[in-house]
């Protein structure tokens, strides 16, 4: 099932920039045309999902947790 996300495309002097609002502007696409920027963004979103979302789901033991004694972040490897 594909999810719908809100995308913003901005015109800049040197081309277009597209970003997914739900990802806080962390995933961007750029191009000379709106279509190129959207295609680049789509590729970036797929990479983000594959590298960060799916791997986090498959390896929950690598999630950051707080040590209850020191309250400092810790990570298991």
mmCIF file with all atom_site columns, C-alpha atoms in Angstrom, residues 3-64:
data_model
loop_
_atom_site.group_PDB
_atom_site.id
_atom_site.type_symbol
_atom_site.label_atom_id
_atom_site.label_alt_id
_atom_site.label_comp_id
_atom_site.label_asym_id
_atom_site.label_entity_id
_atom_site.label_seq_id
_atom_site.pdbx_PDB_ins_code
_atom_site.Cartn_x
_atom_site.Cartn_y
_atom_site.Cartn_z
_atom_site.occupancy
_atom_site.B_iso_or_equiv
_atom_site.pdbx_formal_charge
_atom_site.auth_seq_id
_atom_site.auth_comp_id
_atom_site.auth_asym_id
_atom_site.auth_atom_id
_atom_site.pdbx_PDB_model_num
ATOM 1  C CA . UNK A 1 3  ? 1.137  6.218  1.507   1.00 0.00 ? 3  UNK A CA 1
ATOM 2  C CA . UNK A 1 4  ? 0.302  9.769  0.515   1.00 0.00 ? 4  UNK A CA 1
ATOM 3  C CA . UNK A 1 5  ? 2.675  12.506 1.622   1.00 0.00 ? 5  UNK A CA 1
ATOM 4  C CA . UNK A 1 6  ? 2.587  16.266 1.217   1.00 0.00 ? 6  UNK A CA 1
ATOM 5  C CA . UNK A 1 7  ? 5.328  17.636 -1.035  1.00 0.00 ? 7  UNK A CA 1
ATOM 6  C CA . UNK A 1 8  ? 6.459  21.216 -1.549  1.00 0.00 ? 8  UNK A CA 1
ATOM 7  C CA . UNK A 1 9  ? 8.220  22.274 -4.763  1.00 0.00 ? 9  UNK A CA 1
ATOM 8  C CA . UNK A 1 10 ? 10.058 25.574 -4.769  1.00 0.00 ? 10 UNK A CA 1
ATOM 9  C CA . UNK A 1 11 ? 11.412 27.510 -7.754  1.00 0.00 ? 11 UNK A CA 1
ATOM 10 C CA . UNK A 1 12 ? 14.928 28.849 -7.280  1.00 0.00 ? 12 UNK A CA 1
ATOM 11 C CA . UNK A 1 13 ? 17.135 30.811 -9.692  1.00 0.00 ? 13 UNK A CA 1
ATOM 12 C CA . UNK A 1 14 ? 19.117 27.682 -10.526 1.00 0.00 ? 14 UNK A CA 1
ATOM 13 C CA . UNK A 1 15 ? 16.240 25.152 -10.684 1.00 0.00 ? 15 UNK A CA 1
ATOM 14 C CA . UNK A 1 16 ? 13.641 23.468 -8.506  1.00 0.00 ? 16 UNK A CA 1
ATOM 15 C CA . UNK A 1 17 ? 13.828 21.928 -5.039  1.00 0.00 ? 17 UNK A CA 1
ATOM 16 C CA . UNK A 1 18 ? 11.215 19.488 -3.745  1.00 0.00 ? 18 UNK A CA 1
ATOM 17 C CA . UNK A 1 19 ? 10.884 18.285 -0.166  1.00 0.00 ? 19 UNK A CA 1
ATOM 18 C CA . UNK A 1 20 ? 8.546  16.068 1.795   1.00 0.00 ? 20 UNK A CA 1
ATOM 19 C CA . UNK A 1 21 ? 6.977  18.166 4.539   1.00 0.00 ? 21 UNK A CA 1
ATOM 20 C CA . UNK A 1 22 ? 6.359  15.180 6.804   1.00 0.00 ? 22 UNK A CA 1
ATOM 21 C CA . UNK A 1 23 ? 10.102 14.456 6.874   1.00 0.00 ? 23 UNK A CA 1
ATOM 22 C CA . UNK A 1 24 ? 10.926 17.933 8.156   1.00 0.00 ? 24 UNK A CA 1
ATOM 23 C CA . UNK A 1 25 ? 12.843 18.978 5.065   1.00 0.00 ? 25 UNK A CA 1
ATOM 24 C CA . UNK A 1 26 ? 15.472 16.313 5.683   1.00 0.00 ? 26 UNK A CA 1
ATOM 25 C CA . UNK A 1 27 ? 14.837 14.569 2.368   1.00 0.00 ? 27 UNK A CA 1
ATOM 26 C CA . UNK A 1 28 ? 15.250 16.754 -0.708  1.00 0.00 ? 28 UNK A CA 1
ATOM 27 C CA . UNK A 1 29 ? 15.114 16.398 -4.461  1.00 0.00 ? 29 UNK A CA 1
ATOM 28 C CA . UNK A 1 30 ? 16.399 18.877 -6.995  1.00 0.00 ? 30 UNK A CA 1
ATOM 29 C CA . UNK A 1 31 ? 16.375 19.351 -10.733 1.00 0.00 ? 31 UNK A CA 1
ATOM 30 C CA . UNK A 1 32 ? 16.169 21.767 -13.638 1.00 0.00 ? 32 UNK A CA 1
ATOM 31 C CA . UNK A 1 33 ? 12.416 21.121 -13.925 1.00 0.00 ? 33 UNK A CA 1
ATOM 32 C CA . UNK A 1 34 ? 9.637  20.310 -11.458 1.00 0.00 ? 34 UNK A CA 1
ATOM 33 C CA . UNK A 1 35 ? 9.461  16.797 -12.873 1.00 0.00 ? 35 UNK A CA 1
ATOM 34 C CA . UNK A 1 36 ? 13.195 16.228 -12.329 1.00 0.00 ? 36 UNK A CA 1
ATOM 35 C CA . UNK A 1 37 ? 12.975 17.553 -8.767  1.00 0.00 ? 37 UNK A CA 1
ATOM 36 C CA . UNK A 1 38 ? 9.994  15.277 -8.021  1.00 0.00 ? 38 UNK A CA 1
ATOM 37 C CA . UNK A 1 39 ? 11.748 12.238 -9.539  1.00 0.00 ? 39 UNK A CA 1
ATOM 38 C CA . UNK A 1 40 ? 14.868 12.993 -7.476  1.00 0.00 ? 40 UNK A CA 1
ATOM 39 C CA . UNK A 1 41 ? 12.733 13.397 -4.342  1.00 0.00 ? 41 UNK A CA 1
ATOM 40 C CA . UNK A 1 42 ? 10.977 10.091 -5.007  1.00 0.00 ? 42 UNK A CA 1
ATOM 41 C CA . UNK A 1 43 ? 14.356 8.381  -5.257  1.00 0.00 ? 43 UNK A CA 1
ATOM 42 C CA . UNK A 1 44 ? 15.541 10.070 -2.041  1.00 0.00 ? 44 UNK A CA 1
ATOM 43 C CA . UNK A 1 45 ? 12.381 9.012  -0.162  1.00 0.00 ? 45 UNK A CA 1
ATOM 44 C CA . UNK A 1 46 ? 12.813 5.400  -1.297  1.00 0.00 ? 46 UNK A CA 1
ATOM 45 C CA . UNK A 1 47 ? 16.426 5.480  -0.109  1.00 0.00 ? 47 UNK A CA 1
ATOM 46 C CA . UNK A 1 48 ? 15.375 7.009  3.233   1.00 0.00 ? 48 UNK A CA 1
ATOM 47 C CA . UNK A 1 49 ? 12.701 4.352  3.765   1.00 0.00 ? 49 UNK A CA 1
ATOM 48 C CA . UNK A 1 50 ? 15.047 1.511  2.806   1.00 0.00 ? 50 UNK A CA 1
ATOM 49 C CA . UNK A 1 51 ? 18.029 2.697  4.843   1.00 0.00 ? 51 UNK A CA 1
ATOM 50 C CA . UNK A 1 52 ? 16.381 4.134  7.937   1.00 0.00 ? 52 UNK A CA 1
ATOM 51 C CA . UNK A 1 53 ? 12.788 2.973  8.335   1.00 0.00 ? 53 UNK A CA 1
ATOM 52 C CA . UNK A 1 54 ? 13.071 -0.645 7.187   1.00 0.00 ? 54 UNK A CA 1
ATOM 53 C CA . UNK A 1 55 ? 16.413 -1.258 8.902   1.00 0.00 ? 55 UNK A CA 1
ATOM 54 C CA . UNK A 1 56 ? 15.117 0.214  12.157  1.00 0.00 ? 56 UNK A CA 1
ATOM 55 C CA . UNK A 1 57 ? 12.091 -2.081 11.928  1.00 0.00 ? 57 UNK A CA 1
ATOM 56 C CA . UNK A 1 58 ? 14.280 -5.120 11.213  1.00 0.00 ? 58 UNK A CA 1
ATOM 57 C CA . UNK A 1 59 ? 16.850 -4.371 13.923  1.00 0.00 ? 59 UNK A CA 1
ATOM 58 C CA . UNK A 1 60 ? 15.081 -2.961 16.990  1.00 0.00 ? 60 UNK A CA 1
ATOM 59 C CA . UNK A 1 61 ? 18.010 -3.992 19.194  1.00 0.00 ? 61 UNK A CA 1
ATOM 60 C CA . UNK A 1 62 ? 19.997 -1.121 17.639  1.00 0.00 ? 62 UNK A CA 1
ATOM 61 C CA . UNK A 1 63 ? 17.517 1.489  18.821  1.00 0.00 ? 63 UNK A CA 1
ATOM 62 C CA . UNK A 1 64 ? 18.744 4.199  21.132  1.00 0.00 ? 64 UNK A CA 1
#
